[in-house]
Amino acid sequence: MFGLREKAGMSQAVISKEDAERIIYEASKDSPFFKAQQRKEEELKARCAHVVRRAESLLPVEKSGAIRHAEREVKSLLSTLAKDVKGARCFIHIDMDAFFVQVEERDNPSLRGKPVVVGHPRSIISTSNYEARKYHVRSAMAGFIAKKLCPDLIFCELRMKAYAEVSRLSEQAYAAVDPGYEMHSLDEASLDATEYLARHPEMTADDVCEQIRAKVFELTQLTCSAGSGLSRLAAKIASDMRKPNGQFPIGRSVHAHVSFFDGLPLKKITGVGQVTERILAALGLVTCKDVRDQPHQLAVLPLASRDGLLRLSLGIDRPRQPVHRHSMGVERTVSATVNKESVWAFVEGLAGQLKSRLDAAGVAGETMCFKWKDDKFRSFTRQERMPQQTADRDKLLDAANRLLGKVLAETDNFTARLIGLQVTLGASCAEGERLKSTLVAQAGGVACPCCGRRFASEHDVDGHIEMSGCGLEKKPRTRAKAKAKAPKAKTKTELKERPVKRVGRAKRGQTSLKDFAPKTYNID
Ligand code: TTP
Ligand code: MG
């Protein structure tokens, strides 16, 4: 049941996987967490059995339909990949080795060579170094269990500021290759090295990885690993292949790319979680190649999941779309059970944290959801729509308290091991402004009420009136007054029919309608 997931470095274990699983079982078998895991395991087994029964009862016509669909899809996906190769895409992924612990070892060299984790013995471990991984100690494991697996384990306190500082430093190395680099977390970066390689024809993707890793080390005295490939996904998976302090180039041909994915277990694919992996395994699909070789098995999956799986098994990135976040929340697992008396204060703290997150993102909440897990790790939620969208702490707290009051009234013996507040997001002022700009741009811009010239935003119209004195002869000077005298605004259709004239700042290239294209809205 506690199938230990592999993490880089675990293959050199000093205790066997079976022994580790037995120790974990002994240490946790009486805990509520274990019982919750048992219940989930039973549910998963039932789901797998259902999927297998469904696969066995597929009609020949369903199977052949799935095969035809998969063949078409794979062909089109492969042609996407081939097209990208013509453009010679090359992505690089960087991932720091045992990140948090490596920072601790750098700052306290006496830790080197010993099994170390960042975390607390009575809480959850953030990460372990490669010495500790030999004992199957890894991220997200309870500290007391880690101590049973490795009695000499050393625990270090979390120092987020230090890790963030290292992350900031290493970004210089990424920016030198791709100014548009993307940070996926504090320790992971994804780069498009295509243009850099075109500017440096003497270099290979592997040389660039080498160069970045050396620069990261120079800047931080920490090692990282790298991977390169035709897609961001391929590069990410490759970065894990030669960990720690190594790099793996998949190559820049479609053939090399497809061969790499052919032999890859599905569980290695980012996006295939433990549950999906188990369901696919029940269908006999273990490697990426299995997915393409046995497409009839996919007929039991919804069409979108089928296509997603085919795409992932070929290592092709999801099409990039702006991320619109619909909800935001905070939740805390608590080591000591929260009861009726202490829960009010706890929720008050969460409301403050939620407000900070909403403010940082410039958004407001619409519906409040109070969620909790009881001492048997069962999840519950209650929600209500707030009278109006808000990021105000007191109003958030009012809504949370109302829900909590109801929960306490219906529950005799309230206990919780996890408590969270979550809001669905409404458009805030900042987001509203962005949406407005987008709509304005789509409608062809804003017209000057005096001369009718068109601008990217109302702000630009103000600038134009100020700069050129447009409408002076007619008075008044300000846009507000000018607007009052202006002829009735044209309809959207009328506006669309007129060609957009770019003048003033827009013409000089300081502002263009392009600047108002929908922006990626990414929080976290
Ligand atoms: P990872 O890159 O997953 O792990 P790692 O850098 O420690 O080890 P590896 O050499 O295998 O890359 O995560 C980066 C950091 O994120 C990690 O050092 C600690 C933190 N983290 C958590 O706090 N909790 C978690 O569950 C995980 C997976 C990571
Ligand atoms: Mg890492």
Coordinates of C-alpha atoms and ligand atoms in Angstrom, one line a residue:
M1 CA 0.0 0.0 0.0
F2 CA 2.9 2.4 0.8
G3 CA 4.4 1.9 -2.7
L4 CA 7.5 4.1 -2.2
R5 CA 7.8 6.4 -5.2
E6 CA 11.3 6.5 -6.7
K7 CA 13.2 9.8 -6.3
A8 CA 16.6 10.4 -7.8
G9 CA 19.3 8.7 -5.7
M10 CA 17.1 6.0 -4.2
S11 CA 18.6 3.3 -6.5
Q12 CA 21.7 3.3 -4.3
A13 CA 19.8 2.3 -1.2
V14 CA 21.5 0.7 1.8
I15 CA 18.2 -0.8 3.0
S16 CA 16.0 -2.6 0.5
K17 CA 12.7 -1.2 -0.7
E18 CA 10.8 -4.1 1.0
D19 CA 12.5 -3.4 4.4
A20 CA 11.7 0.3 4.1
E21 CA 8.1 -0.5 3.3
R22 CA 7.9 -2.9 6.3
I23 CA 9.4 -0.2 8.7
I24 CA 6.9 2.4 7.4
Y25 CA 4.0 -0.1 7.9
E26 CA 5.1 -0.9 11.5
A27 CA 5.5 2.8 12.3
S28 CA 2.2 4.0 10.9
K29 CA -0.2 1.1 11.0
D30 CA -2.2 2.4 14.0
S31 CA -2.4 6.0 12.9
P32 CA -5.5 7.7 11.4
F33 CA -3.4 8.6 8.4
F34 CA -2.8 4.9 7.8
K35 CA -6.5 4.1 8.0
A36 CA -7.3 7.0 5.5
Q37 CA -4.6 5.5 3.2
Q38 CA -6.2 2.1 3.5
R39 CA -9.6 3.5 2.6
K40 CA -8.1 5.3 -0.4
E41 CA -6.3 2.1 -1.5
E42 CA -9.6 0.1 -1.3
E43 CA -11.3 2.8 -3.4
L44 CA -8.5 2.8 -6.0
K45 CA -8.6 -1.0 -6.2
A46 CA -12.3 -0.8 -6.9
R47 CA -11.8 1.8 -9.6
C48 CA -9.1 -0.3 -11.3
A49 CA -11.3 -3.3 -11.2
H50 CA -14.2 -1.3 -12.7
V51 CA -11.9 0.0 -15.5
V52 CA -10.7 -3.4 -16.3
R53 CA -14.2 -4.8 -16.5
R54 CA -15.2 -1.9 -18.7
A55 CA -12.2 -2.6 -21.0
E56 CA -13.1 -6.3 -21.2
S57 CA -16.7 -5.5 -22.2
L58 CA -15.7 -3.1 -25.0
L59 CA -17.5 -3.7 -28.3
P60 CA -15.2 -4.4 -31.3
V61 CA -16.6 -1.2 -32.9
E62 CA -15.5 0.9 -29.8
K63 CA -12.1 -0.7 -30.0
S64 CA -11.6 0.0 -33.7
G65 CA -12.9 3.5 -33.2
A66 CA -10.3 4.1 -30.5
I67 CA -7.6 2.7 -32.6
R68 CA -8.5 4.9 -35.6
H69 CA -8.7 8.0 -33.4
A70 CA -5.3 7.2 -31.8
E71 CA -3.7 6.7 -35.1
R72 CA -5.0 10.0 -36.4
E73 CA -3.9 11.8 -33.2
V74 CA -0.4 10.3 -33.1
K75 CA 0.1 11.2 -36.8
S76 CA -0.9 14.8 -36.2
L77 CA 1.2 15.0 -33.0
L78 CA 4.3 13.6 -34.7
S79 CA 3.9 16.2 -37.5
T80 CA 3.8 18.9 -34.8
L81 CA 7.0 17.6 -33.5
A82 CA 8.6 17.5 -36.9
K83 CA 7.4 21.0 -37.6
D84 CA 9.1 22.2 -34.4
V85 CA 12.3 20.4 -35.5
K86 CA 12.4 22.4 -38.7
G87 CA 12.4 25.4 -36.5
A88 CA 15.1 23.5 -34.5
R89 CA 13.6 24.1 -31.1
C90 CA 15.8 23.2 -28.2
F91 CA 14.6 23.4 -24.6
I92 CA 16.7 23.1 -21.5
H93 CA 15.5 22.3 -18.0
I94 CA 17.5 23.0 -14.9
D95 CA 16.7 21.5 -11.5
M96 CA 18.8 22.1 -8.4
D97 CA 20.0 18.9 -6.6
A98 CA 18.5 18.2 -3.1
F99 CA 17.9 22.0 -3.1
F100 CA 17.0 23.0 0.5
V101 CA 19.5 20.5 2.1
Q102 CA 22.3 21.5 -0.3
V103 CA 21.9 25.1 0.9
E104 CA 22.1 23.9 4.5
E105 CA 25.3 21.8 3.7
R106 CA 26.9 24.8 2.0
D107 CA 26.3 27.0 5.0
N108 CA 27.3 24.3 7.5
P109 CA 29.9 22.1 6.0
S110 CA 30.0 19.7 9.0
L111 CA 26.7 18.3 7.6
R112 CA 28.4 17.0 4.5
G113 CA 28.5 13.2 4.0
K114 CA 25.8 12.7 6.7
P115 CA 22.1 11.9 6.1
V116 CA 20.3 15.2 6.4
V117 CA 16.8 16.5 5.9
V118 CA 15.1 19.9 6.1
G119 CA 12.1 19.5 8.3
H120 CA 11.1 18.7 11.9
P121 CA 11.0 15.2 13.5
R122 CA 7.3 15.9 14.5
S123 CA 6.3 17.3 11.1
I124 CA 6.7 16.7 7.4
I125 CA 10.0 16.6 5.6
S126 CA 10.6 19.1 2.8
T127 CA 13.5 17.3 1.3
S128 CA 16.4 14.9 2.0
N129 CA 20.0 14.8 0.8
Y130 CA 21.3 11.9 -1.3
E131 CA 22.8 10.2 1.7
A132 CA 19.4 10.1 3.4
R133 CA 17.8 8.8 0.2
K134 CA 19.8 5.7 0.6
Y135 CA 17.4 5.0 3.5
H136 CA 14.4 5.8 1.4
V137 CA 13.9 9.1 3.3
R138 CA 12.3 11.6 1.0
S139 CA 10.1 14.7 0.6
A140 CA 6.6 14.7 2.2
M141 CA 7.5 11.9 4.6
A142 CA 6.6 12.2 8.3
G143 CA 9.7 13.1 10.3
F144 CA 9.2 10.3 12.9
I145 CA 9.0 7.7 10.1
A146 CA 12.2 9.1 8.5
K147 CA 13.9 8.7 11.9
K148 CA 12.9 5.1 12.0
L149 CA 14.3 4.4 8.6
C150 CA 17.5 6.2 9.4
P151 CA 18.2 6.7 13.1
D152 CA 21.2 8.9 12.5
L153 CA 19.2 11.4 10.5
I154 CA 19.9 15.1 11.1
F155 CA 17.0 17.6 10.9
C156 CA 17.6 21.2 9.8
E157 CA 15.1 24.0 10.1
L158 CA 13.6 25.5 7.1
R159 CA 15.2 28.8 5.9
M160 CA 13.0 30.0 3.1
K161 CA 14.8 33.3 2.8
A162 CA 18.1 31.6 2.1
Y163 CA 16.6 29.4 -0.6
A164 CA 14.8 32.3 -2.3
E165 CA 18.1 34.2 -2.3
V166 CA 19.9 31.3 -4.1
S167 CA 17.1 31.0 -6.5
R168 CA 17.4 34.7 -7.3
L169 CA 21.1 34.4 -7.9
S170 CA 20.8 31.4 -10.2
E171 CA 18.4 33.3 -12.4
Q172 CA 21.3 35.3 -13.8
A173 CA 22.7 32.1 -15.3
Y174 CA 19.4 31.4 -17.0
A175 CA 18.8 34.9 -18.3
A176 CA 22.2 34.9 -20.1
V177 CA 20.9 32.1 -22.3
D178 CA 17.2 32.9 -22.5
P179 CA 15.9 36.2 -21.2
G180 CA 12.4 34.7 -21.3
Y181 CA 13.3 31.8 -19.0
E182 CA 10.5 30.5 -16.8
M183 CA 10.9 29.6 -13.2
H184 CA 8.6 26.6 -12.3
S185 CA 9.5 26.7 -8.7
L186 CA 12.4 28.1 -6.6
D187 CA 14.7 25.3 -7.9
E188 CA 13.5 24.6 -11.4
A189 CA 13.9 26.7 -14.6
S190 CA 12.8 26.0 -18.1
L191 CA 14.7 27.8 -21.0
D192 CA 14.2 28.0 -24.7
A193 CA 17.8 27.8 -26.0
T194 CA 16.9 27.8 -29.7
E195 CA 18.0 31.3 -30.4
Y196 CA 21.1 31.1 -28.2
L197 CA 22.2 28.1 -30.2
A198 CA 21.6 29.9 -33.5
R199 CA 23.8 32.7 -32.2
H200 CA 26.5 30.2 -31.1
P201 CA 26.6 27.6 -33.9
E202 CA 29.8 26.1 -32.5
M203 CA 27.9 24.9 -29.4
T204 CA 25.6 21.9 -28.8
A205 CA 22.7 21.8 -26.4
D206 CA 24.9 19.8 -24.1
D207 CA 27.6 22.5 -24.1
V208 CA 24.9 25.1 -23.1
C209 CA 23.8 22.9 -20.2
E210 CA 27.4 22.6 -19.1
Q211 CA 27.8 26.3 -19.3
I212 CA 24.7 27.1 -17.3
R213 CA 25.5 24.5 -14.6
A214 CA 29.0 26.0 -14.2
K215 CA 27.6 29.5 -13.9
V216 CA 25.0 28.4 -11.3
F217 CA 27.8 26.8 -9.3
E218 CA 30.0 29.9 -9.6
L219 CA 27.1 32.1 -8.4
T220 CA 25.7 29.9 -5.6
Q221 CA 28.3 27.2 -4.9
L222 CA 25.5 24.7 -5.4
T223 CA 25.1 21.9 -8.0
C224 CA 22.2 21.4 -10.3
S225 CA 21.2 18.9 -13.0
A226 CA 20.1 19.7 -16.6
G227 CA 18.3 18.1 -19.5
S228 CA 17.7 19.2 -23.0
G229 CA 15.2 18.1 -25.7
L230 CA 12.7 19.1 -28.3
S231 CA 10.0 20.0 -25.8
R232 CA 9.9 21.5 -22.3
L233 CA 8.5 18.2 -21.0
A234 CA 11.3 16.2 -22.6
A235 CA 13.9 18.5 -21.1
K236 CA 12.3 18.3 -17.7
I237 CA 12.3 14.5 -17.7
A238 CA 15.9 14.4 -19.0
S239 CA 17.0 16.7 -16.1
D240 CA 16.2 13.9 -13.7
M241 CA 18.2 11.2 -15.6
R242 CA 21.7 12.0 -14.3
K243 CA 21.0 13.4 -10.9
P244 CA 22.8 14.7 -8.9
N245 CA 25.2 17.1 -10.7
G246 CA 24.7 15.6 -14.2
Q247 CA 23.1 16.4 -17.5
F248 CA 21.3 14.4 -20.2
P249 CA 20.8 15.5 -23.8
I250 CA 18.0 13.7 -25.6
G251 CA 19.1 15.0 -29.0
R252 CA 17.5 17.2 -31.5
S253 CA 16.0 14.7 -33.9
V254 CA 12.5 13.4 -33.9
H255 CA 13.9 9.9 -33.9
A256 CA 16.0 10.4 -30.8
H257 CA 13.0 12.1 -29.1
V258 CA 10.5 9.2 -29.9
S259 CA 13.0 6.5 -28.9
F260 CA 13.6 8.2 -25.6
F261 CA 9.9 8.3 -24.8
D262 CA 9.3 4.7 -26.1
G263 CA 11.2 3.2 -23.2
L264 CA 10.0 5.6 -20.6
P265 CA 7.7 4.3 -17.8
L266 CA 4.5 6.4 -17.7
K267 CA 5.1 7.2 -14.0
K268 CA 8.1 9.3 -15.1
I269 CA 5.9 11.7 -17.0
T270 CA 5.0 14.9 -15.2
G271 CA 1.2 14.9 -15.1
V272 CA 0.8 11.1 -14.5
G273 CA 0.1 10.8 -10.8
Q274 CA 0.1 7.7 -8.7
V275 CA -3.6 7.1 -9.2
T276 CA -3.5 7.5 -13.0
E277 CA -0.4 5.3 -13.1
R278 CA -2.2 2.5 -11.2
I279 CA -5.3 2.7 -13.4
L280 CA -3.2 2.6 -16.6
A281 CA -1.1 -0.3 -15.2
A282 CA -4.4 -2.2 -14.6
L283 CA -5.1 -1.8 -18.3
G284 CA -1.6 -3.1 -19.1
L285 CA -0.2 0.3 -20.0
V286 CA 3.2 0.8 -18.2
T287 CA 5.5 2.5 -20.7
C288 CA 4.8 5.4 -23.1
K289 CA 5.1 3.0 -26.0
D290 CA 2.3 0.8 -24.5
V291 CA 0.0 3.7 -24.9
R292 CA 0.6 3.9 -28.6
D293 CA 0.8 0.1 -29.1
Q294 CA -2.5 -0.6 -27.4
P295 CA -4.7 2.3 -28.2
H296 CA -7.8 0.1 -28.0
Q297 CA -7.4 0.1 -24.2
L298 CA -7.8 3.8 -24.3
A299 CA -11.4 3.5 -25.3
V300 CA -12.4 3.3 -21.7
L301 CA -11.1 6.8 -21.0
P302 CA -12.9 10.1 -21.8
L303 CA -11.7 11.6 -25.2
A304 CA -9.9 14.5 -23.6
S305 CA -7.9 12.2 -21.3
R306 CA -7.1 9.9 -24.2
D307 CA -5.7 12.8 -26.3
G308 CA -3.8 14.1 -23.3
L309 CA -2.3 10.8 -22.6
L310 CA -1.2 10.3 -26.2
R311 CA 0.3 13.7 -26.2
L312 CA 2.2 13.1 -23.0
S313 CA 3.4 9.6 -24.1
L314 CA 5.0 11.4 -27.1
G315 CA 6.6 14.0 -24.9
I316 CA 4.7 16.9 -26.4
D317 CA 4.0 20.0 -24.3
R318 CA 0.4 21.1 -23.8
P319 CA -0.5 24.0 -26.0
R320 CA 0.3 27.2 -24.1
Q321 CA -2.7 29.2 -23.0
P322 CA -3.0 32.0 -20.5
V323 CA -3.6 30.6 -17.1
H324 CA -6.7 32.1 -15.5
R325 CA -6.9 31.1 -11.9
H326 CA -10.4 30.6 -10.6
S327 CA -9.7 30.2 -6.9
M328 CA -7.2 30.9 -4.3
G329 CA -6.9 29.5 -0.8
V330 CA -4.8 28.8 2.3
E331 CA -4.8 25.6 4.3
R332 CA -2.7 24.3 7.2
T333 CA -2.1 20.8 8.4
V334 CA -1.9 20.8 12.1
S335 CA 0.1 18.4 14.2
A336 CA -2.1 18.7 17.3
T337 CA -5.8 18.3 16.6
V338 CA -7.7 21.6 16.5
N339 CA -11.0 21.4 18.5
K340 CA -14.1 23.6 19.0
E341 CA -12.3 26.0 21.4
S342 CA -9.2 26.6 19.3
V343 CA -10.7 26.6 15.8
W344 CA -12.0 30.2 15.9
A345 CA -8.5 31.7 16.5
F346 CA -7.1 29.4 13.8
V347 CA -9.6 30.5 11.2
E348 CA -8.9 34.1 12.1
G349 CA -5.2 33.6 11.3
L350 CA -6.1 31.9 8.0
A351 CA -8.4 34.8 7.0
G352 CA -5.4 37.2 7.4
Q353 CA -3.2 35.0 5.3
L354 CA -5.8 34.7 2.6
K355 CA -6.2 38.5 2.5
S356 CA -2.4 38.9 2.0
R357 CA -2.5 36.4 -0.9
L358 CA -5.5 38.1 -2.6
D359 CA -3.8 41.5 -2.2
A360 CA -0.5 40.3 -3.6
A361 CA -2.4 39.1 -6.7
G362 CA -4.7 42.1 -6.9
V363 CA -7.8 39.9 -6.9
A364 CA -11.0 39.6 -4.8
G365 CA -13.0 36.6 -3.5
E366 CA -16.6 35.9 -4.5
T367 CA -17.5 32.6 -2.8
M368 CA -16.0 31.5 0.5
C369 CA -15.3 27.8 1.1
F370 CA -14.4 26.4 4.6
K371 CA -12.7 23.1 4.3
W372 CA -11.4 20.7 6.9
K373 CA -10.2 17.1 7.4
D374 CA -11.3 15.4 10.5
D375 CA -9.1 13.2 12.7
K376 CA -9.9 10.3 10.4
F377 CA -8.5 12.3 7.5
R378 CA -11.9 12.6 5.8
S379 CA -12.4 15.7 3.8
F380 CA -15.4 18.1 4.2
T381 CA -16.4 21.5 2.7
R382 CA -19.0 24.1 3.3
Q383 CA -19.4 27.2 1.2
E384 CA -21.4 30.4 0.7
R385 CA -21.5 33.3 -1.7
M386 CA -20.3 36.5 0.0
P387 CA -22.6 39.6 -0.2
Q388 CA -20.1 41.2 -2.6
Q389 CA -16.6 40.5 -4.0
T390 CA -14.0 41.3 -1.4
A391 CA -10.4 41.1 -0.3
D392 CA -11.2 42.7 3.0
R393 CA -9.9 40.7 5.9
D394 CA -12.9 41.4 8.2
K395 CA -15.4 40.5 5.4
L396 CA -13.5 37.3 4.6
L397 CA -13.4 36.4 8.3
D398 CA -17.2 37.2 8.7
A399 CA -18.0 34.7 5.9
A400 CA -15.6 32.1 7.3
N401 CA -17.0 32.5 10.8
R402 CA -20.6 32.1 9.5
L403 CA -19.6 28.8 7.9
L404 CA -17.7 27.7 10.9
G405 CA -20.7 28.5 13.2
K406 CA -22.9 26.3 11.0
V407 CA -20.4 23.5 11.0
L408 CA -20.0 23.6 14.8
A409 CA -23.8 23.6 15.2
E410 CA -24.2 20.5 13.1
T411 CA -21.1 18.6 14.4
D412 CA -21.2 17.3 18.0
N413 CA -17.5 16.6 18.4
F414 CA -15.6 18.8 16.0
T415 CA -11.9 17.9 15.5
A416 CA -9.7 18.8 12.5
R417 CA -6.2 17.9 11.3
L418 CA -6.3 20.2 8.4
I419 CA -8.2 23.5 8.0
G420 CA -8.4 25.7 5.0
L421 CA -10.2 28.7 3.5
Q422 CA -10.7 29.0 -0.2
V423 CA -12.4 31.7 -2.3
T424 CA -13.5 31.6 -5.9
L425 CA -12.1 34.7 -7.6
G426 CA -14.0 37.6 -9.0
A427 CA -12.5 40.3 -11.2
S428 CA -10.6 42.8 -9.0
C429 CA -9.8 46.3 -9.8
A430 CA -6.5 45.4 -11.4
E431 CA -7.9 42.4 -13.2
G432 CA -10.9 44.5 -14.3
E433 CA -8.7 47.1 -15.7
R434 CA -6.8 44.5 -17.7
L435 CA -10.0 43.0 -19.1
K436 CA -11.2 46.5 -20.0
S437 CA -8.0 47.3 -21.9
T438 CA -8.3 44.0 -23.7
L439 CA -11.9 44.8 -24.7
V440 CA -10.9 48.3 -25.7
A441 CA -8.2 46.9 -27.9
Q442 CA -10.5 44.4 -29.5
A443 CA -13.0 47.2 -30.3
G444 CA -10.3 49.0 -32.2
G445 CA -9.1 51.4 -29.4
V446 CA -10.6 54.6 -27.9
A447 CA -11.4 57.6 -30.1
C448 CA -10.4 61.1 -29.2
P449 CA -13.7 63.0 -28.6
C450 CA -12.3 66.1 -30.4
C451 CA -10.6 64.8 -33.5
G452 CA -11.8 61.2 -33.7
R453 CA -8.3 59.8 -33.8
R454 CA -8.0 56.4 -32.2
F455 CA -5.8 55.4 -29.2
A456 CA -4.9 52.3 -27.3
S457 CA -6.4 53.5 -24.0
E458 CA -8.2 56.3 -22.4
H459 CA -4.9 57.2 -20.7
D460 CA -3.4 57.7 -24.2
V461 CA -6.3 59.9 -25.3
D462 CA -5.6 62.1 -22.2
G463 CA -1.9 62.3 -23.2
H464 CA -2.8 63.2 -26.8
I465 CA -5.1 66.1 -25.7
E466 CA -2.4 67.3 -23.3
M467 CA 0.4 67.1 -25.8
S468 CA -1.2 68.3 -29.0
G469 CA -3.8 70.7 -27.5
C470 CA -6.4 68.9 -29.6
G471 CA -9.8 70.6 -29.3
L472 CA -8.2 73.8 -28.0
E473 CA -9.8 75.9 -30.6
K474 CA -13.1 74.4 -29.6
K475 CA -12.4 74.4 -25.9
P476 CA -12.6 72.7 -23.4
R477 CA -9.2 71.1 -23.1
T478 CA -9.7 68.1 -20.8
R479 CA -11.1 64.8 -22.1
A480 CA -14.0 64.9 -19.6
K481 CA -15.1 68.3 -20.8
A482 CA -14.4 67.5 -24.4
K483 CA -16.5 64.3 -24.1
A484 CA -19.5 66.3 -22.9
K485 CA -19.3 68.3 -26.2
A486 CA -18.4 65.4 -28.4
P487 CA -20.9 63.8 -30.8
K488 CA -22.5 60.6 -29.6
A489 CA -20.0 57.7 -29.4
K490 CA -20.0 55.3 -32.3
T491 CA -21.3 51.8 -31.9
K492 CA -18.8 48.9 -31.7
T493 CA -19.7 47.9 -35.3
E494 CA -19.1 51.4 -36.6
L495 CA -15.8 51.5 -34.8
K496 CA -14.7 48.2 -36.4
E497 CA -15.5 49.4 -39.8
R498 CA -13.1 52.3 -39.6
P499 CA -9.5 51.6 -40.2
V500 CA -7.4 52.0 -37.1
K501 CA -5.1 55.0 -37.4
R502 CA -2.1 54.9 -35.2
V503 CA -1.0 58.3 -34.1
G504 CA 0.9 60.0 -31.3
R505 CA 2.4 57.6 -28.8
A506 CA 1.0 54.6 -30.5
K507 CA 2.6 55.6 -33.8
R508 CA 5.9 56.3 -32.2
G509 CA 5.9 52.8 -30.9
Q510 CA 5.7 53.7 -27.3
T511 CA 2.3 52.1 -27.0
S512 CA 0.7 49.8 -29.4
L513 CA -2.6 47.9 -29.4
K514 CA -0.4 44.8 -29.2
D515 CA 0.5 45.8 -25.6
F516 CA -3.1 45.2 -24.7
A517 CA -3.3 41.6 -25.8
P518 CA -4.6 39.3 -23.1
K519 CA -1.8 38.8 -20.6
T520 CA -0.9 35.5 -18.9
Y521 CA -2.3 35.8 -15.4
N522 CA -0.1 33.7 -13.3
I523 CA -0.1 33.7 -9.5
D524 CA 2.0 31.8 -7.1
Ligands
TTP1 P1 12.7 18.8 -5.8 O1 13.4 19.4 -6.9 O2 11.5 17.9 -6.1 O3 13.7 18.0 -4.9 P2 15.2 18.3 -4.5 O4 15.7 19.5 -5.2 O5 15.2 18.4 -3.0 O6 15.9 17.0 -4.9 P3 16.3 16.6 -6.4 O7 17.8 16.5 -6.4 O8 15.6 15.2 -6.6 O9 15.8 17.6 -7.4 O10 12.1 20.0 -4.9 C1 12.8 21.2 -4.7 C2 12.6 21.7 -3.3 O11 11.3 21.9 -3.0 C3 13.1 20.8 -2.2 O12 14.5 20.9 -2.0 C4 12.3 21.1 -1.1 C5 11.0 21.6 -1.7 N1 9.9 20.6 -1.6 C6 9.0 20.6 -0.5 O13 9.1 21.5 0.4 N2 8.1 19.6 -0.4 C7 8.0 18.6 -1.3 O14 7.1 17.7 -1.2 C8 8.9 18.6 -2.5 C9 8.8 17.5 -3.5 C10 9.8 19.6 -2.5
MG2 MG 15.5 19.7 -7.3

